[in-house]
PDB file of C-alpha atoms in Angstrom:
ATOM      1  CA  MET E   1     106.079 132.936 108.621  1.00  0.00           C
ATOM      2  CA  LYS E   2     108.555 130.722 110.258  1.00  0.00           C
ATOM      3  CA  SER E   3     106.654 130.149 113.398  1.00  0.00           C
ATOM      4  CA  PHE E   4     103.783 129.192 111.034  1.00  0.00           C
ATOM      5  CA  ILE E   5     106.039 126.734 109.419  1.00  0.00           C
ATOM      6  CA  VAL E   6     106.984 125.293 112.632  1.00  0.00           C
ATOM      7  CA  ILE E   7     103.436 124.804 114.146  1.00  0.00           C
ATOM      8  CA  LEU E   8     102.414 123.300 110.977  1.00  0.00           C
ATOM      9  CA  LEU E   9     105.279 120.573 110.857  1.00  0.00           C
ATOM     10  CA  GLY E  10     104.304 120.202 114.784  1.00  0.00           C
ATOM     11  CA  ILE E  11     100.700 119.484 113.639  1.00  0.00           C
ATOM     12  CA  ILE E  12     101.576 116.906 110.749  1.00  0.00           C
ATOM     13  CA  VAL E  13     103.988 114.968 113.429  1.00  0.00           C
ATOM     14  CA  ALA E  14     101.022 114.984 115.947  1.00  0.00           C
ATOM     15  CA  LEU E  15      98.748 113.760 113.146  1.00  0.00           C
ATOM     16  CA  LEU E  16     101.135 111.014 112.149  1.00  0.00           C
ATOM     17  CA  VAL E  17     101.778 109.851 116.105  1.00  0.00           C
ATOM     18  CA  VAL E  18      97.820 109.715 116.583  1.00  0.00           C
ATOM     19  CA  GLY E  19      97.300 107.881 113.281  1.00  0.00           C
ATOM     20  CA  GLY E  20     100.032 105.389 114.142  1.00  0.00           C
ATOM     21  CA  VAL E  21      98.642 104.984 117.617  1.00  0.00           C
ATOM     22  CA  VAL E  22      94.811 104.292 116.016  1.00  0.00           C
ATOM     23  CA  ALA E  23      96.221 102.019 113.527  1.00  0.00           C
ATOM     24  CA  TYR E  24      98.176  99.920 116.413  1.00  0.00           C
ATOM     25  CA  SER E  25      95.227  99.776 118.385  1.00  0.00           C
ATOM     26  CA  PHE E  26      93.131  98.661 115.415  1.00  0.00           C
ATOM     27  CA  MET E  27      95.430  96.056 114.463  1.00  0.00           C
ATOM     28  CA  ASP E  28      95.932  94.532 118.218  1.00  0.00           C
ATOM     29  CA  GLY E  29      92.073  94.563 118.591  1.00  0.00           C
ATOM     30  CA  LEU E  30      91.975  92.356 115.528  1.00  0.00           C
ATOM     31  CA  GLY E  31      94.696  90.308 116.962  1.00  0.00           C
ATOM     32  CA  VAL E  32      97.377  90.835 114.187  1.00  0.00           C
ATOM     33  CA  ASN E  33     100.739  91.229 115.432  1.00  0.00           C
ATOM     34  CA  MET E  34     104.260  90.369 113.912  1.00  0.00           C
ATOM     35  CA  GLU E  35     104.100  86.844 116.029  1.00  0.00           C
ATOM     36  CA  ASN E  36     101.037  85.848 113.964  1.00  0.00           C
ATOM     37  CA  ILE E  37     102.127  87.059 110.787  1.00  0.00           C
ATOM     38  CA  ASP E  38     105.634  85.364 111.243  1.00  0.00           C
ATOM     39  CA  SER E  39     104.004  82.106 112.138  1.00  0.00           C
ATOM     40  CA  ASN E  40     101.542  82.215 109.286  1.00  0.00           C
ATOM     41  CA  ILE E  41     104.225  82.564 106.828  1.00  0.00           C
ATOM     42  CA  GLU E  42     106.015  79.962 108.060  1.00  0.00           C
ATOM     43  CA  LYS E  43     103.555  77.505 108.243  1.00  0.00           C
ATOM     44  CA  ILE E  44     102.575  78.438 104.231  1.00  0.00           C
ATOM     45  CA  ASN E  45     106.565  78.050 103.555  1.00  0.00           C
ATOM     46  CA  ASN E  46     106.306  74.609 105.010  1.00  0.00           C
ATOM     47  CA  LYS E  47     103.475  73.615 102.986  1.00  0.00           C
ATOM     48  CA  VAL E  48     104.915  74.869  99.998  1.00  0.00           C
ATOM     49  CA  SER E  49     108.263  73.116 100.507  1.00  0.00           C
ATOM     50  CA  ASN E  50     106.222  69.924 101.253  1.00  0.00           C
ATOM     51  CA  VAL E  51     104.435  70.087  97.894  1.00  0.00           C
ATOM     52  CA  ALA E  52     107.303  71.000  96.069  1.00  0.00           C
ATOM     53  CA  SER E  53     109.383  68.468  97.082  1.00  0.00           C
ATOM     54  CA  SER E  54     106.371  65.795  96.352  1.00  0.00           C
ATOM     55  CA  GLU E  55     106.011  67.268  92.952  1.00  0.00           C
ATOM     56  CA  SER E  56     109.743  67.030  91.815  1.00  0.00           C
ATOM     57  CA  SER E  57     109.407  63.747  90.362  1.00  0.00           C
ATOM     58  CA  ASP E  58     106.453  64.803  88.245  1.00  0.00           C
ATOM     59  CA  SER E  59     108.556  67.569  86.826  1.00  0.00           C
ATOM     60  CA  SER E  60     108.838  65.946  83.424  1.00  0.00           C
ATOM     61  CA  SER E  61     105.345  67.035  82.709  1.00  0.00           C
ATOM     62  CA  SER E  62     106.558  70.544  82.846  1.00  0.00           C
ATOM     63  CA  GLY E  63     109.242  70.692  80.421  1.00  0.00           C
ATOM     64  CA  ASP E  64     112.442  71.098  82.243  1.00  0.00           C
ATOM     65  CA  GLY E  65     110.894  71.467  85.694  1.00  0.00           C
ATOM     66  CA  GLY E  66     112.230  74.913  85.947  1.00  0.00           C
ATOM     67  CA  ILE E  67     110.252  77.143  88.132  1.00  0.00           C
ATOM     68  CA  VAL E  68     109.967  80.684  86.972  1.00  0.00           C
ATOM     69  CA  SER E  69     107.658  81.903  89.949  1.00  0.00           C
ATOM     70  CA  GLU E  70     105.889  81.020  92.997  1.00  0.00           C
ATOM     71  CA  ILE E  71     103.208  83.485  94.176  1.00  0.00           C
ATOM     72  CA  VAL E  72     100.480  82.915  97.059  1.00  0.00           C
ATOM     73  CA  LYS E  73      97.362  84.333  96.135  1.00  0.00           C
ATOM     74  CA  PHE E  74      93.749  84.833  97.749  1.00  0.00           C
ATOM     75  CA  ASN E  75      91.043  82.538  95.981  1.00  0.00           C
ATOM     76  CA  GLU E  76      88.529  84.621  94.670  1.00  0.00           C
ATOM     77  CA  GLN E  77      86.758  81.833  92.966  1.00  0.00           C
ATOM     78  CA  ASN E  78      86.125  79.900  96.165  1.00  0.00           C
ATOM     79  CA  GLY E  79      85.662  83.095  98.242  1.00  0.00           C
ATOM     80  CA  GLU E  80      88.433  81.887 101.262  1.00  0.00           C
ATOM     81  CA  GLY E  81      91.580  80.463 101.738  1.00  0.00           C
ATOM     82  CA  TYR E  82      94.876  80.790  99.496  1.00  0.00           C
ATOM     83  CA  TYR E  83      96.346  79.137  96.806  1.00  0.00           C
ATOM     84  CA  ARG E  84      99.907  78.859  95.381  1.00  0.00           C
ATOM     85  CA  GLU E  85     100.491  79.335  91.683  1.00  0.00           C
ATOM     86  CA  VAL E  86     103.735  77.874  90.317  1.00  0.00           C
ATOM     87  CA  THR E  87     104.927  78.971  86.928  1.00  0.00           C
ATOM     88  CA  TYR E  88     107.390  77.019  84.891  1.00  0.00           C
ATOM     89  CA  LYS E  89     110.064  77.832  82.200  1.00  0.00           C
ATOM     90  CA  ASP E  90     107.859  76.589  79.428  1.00  0.00           C
ATOM     91  CA  GLY E  91     104.925  78.979  80.265  1.00  0.00           C
ATOM     92  CA  GLY E  92     102.677  76.339  81.730  1.00  0.00           C
ATOM     93  CA  PHE E  93     101.243  76.608  85.602  1.00  0.00           C
ATOM     94  CA  ARG E  94     100.154  74.605  88.511  1.00  0.00           C
ATOM     95  CA  GLN E  95      97.857  75.756  91.345  1.00  0.00           C
ATOM     96  CA  TYR E  96      98.012  74.296  94.650  1.00  0.00           C
ATOM     97  CA  ASP E  97      95.790  74.727  97.574  1.00  0.00           C
ATOM     98  CA  ALA E  98      97.774  76.638 100.409  1.00  0.00           C
ATOM     99  CA  GLU E  99      96.277  74.465 103.247  1.00  0.00           C
ATOM    100  CA  SER E 100      96.062  71.010 102.016  1.00  0.00           C
ATOM    101  CA  GLY E 101      98.835  71.295  99.180  1.00  0.00           C
ATOM    102  CA  LYS E 102      96.373  69.404  97.022  1.00  0.00           C
ATOM    103  CA  LEU E 103      96.804  70.442  93.120  1.00  0.00           C
ATOM    104  CA  ILE E 104      93.342  72.475  92.133  1.00  0.00           C
ATOM    105  CA  GLY E 105      94.463  73.807  88.566  1.00  0.00           C
ATOM    106  CA  SER E 106      97.136  73.354  85.906  1.00  0.00           C
ATOM    107  CA  SER E 107      97.297  74.125  82.571  1.00  0.00           C
ATOM    108  CA  TYR E 108      98.986  70.817  81.527  1.00  0.00           C
ATOM    109  CA  GLY E 109      96.834  68.274  80.179  1.00  0.00           C
ATOM    110  CA  SER E 110      98.499  65.530  81.968  1.00  0.00           C
ATOM    111  CA  ASP E 111      97.271  66.907  85.324  1.00  0.00           C
ATOM    112  CA  GLN E 112      93.585  67.369  84.322  1.00  0.00           C
ATOM    113  CA  ALA E 113      92.585  63.932  85.481  1.00  0.00           C
ATOM    114  CA  ASN E 114      94.163  64.937  88.850  1.00  0.00           C
ATOM    115  CA  LEU E 115      92.108  67.966  89.428  1.00  0.00           C
ATOM    116  CA  PRO E 116      89.205  67.935  91.727  1.00  0.00           C
ATOM    117  CA  SER E 117      85.687  67.881  90.028  1.00  0.00           C
ATOM    118  CA  LEU E 118      83.577  71.088  89.900  1.00  0.00           C
ATOM    119  CA  GLU E 119      80.388  69.251  90.625  1.00  0.00           C
TER     120      GLU E 119
END
């Protein structure tokens, strides 16, 4: 019985190692590695910082301007790319394109004229 447990644990460890090798080779084949991920995150953070600093003067339209959360999401409506959603203390939100930093959505009436047309 004891040898059966040891053999079973050995098989589980072997499967984990083989699975890790397969996952690594698959990710490497796709060109996904930590350097790419880190550089992409750094690019997004730089763009978010640039947009946030340029919008700080417009914070009066969002109550006291206090940011509750910032989330980067996949743009399901467009089918490609990412957008950054900023939620403010007053419950309002603004959505910015992660690539260009342009305002693409907002719950504030004062922003509606600045949004791109849907046509």
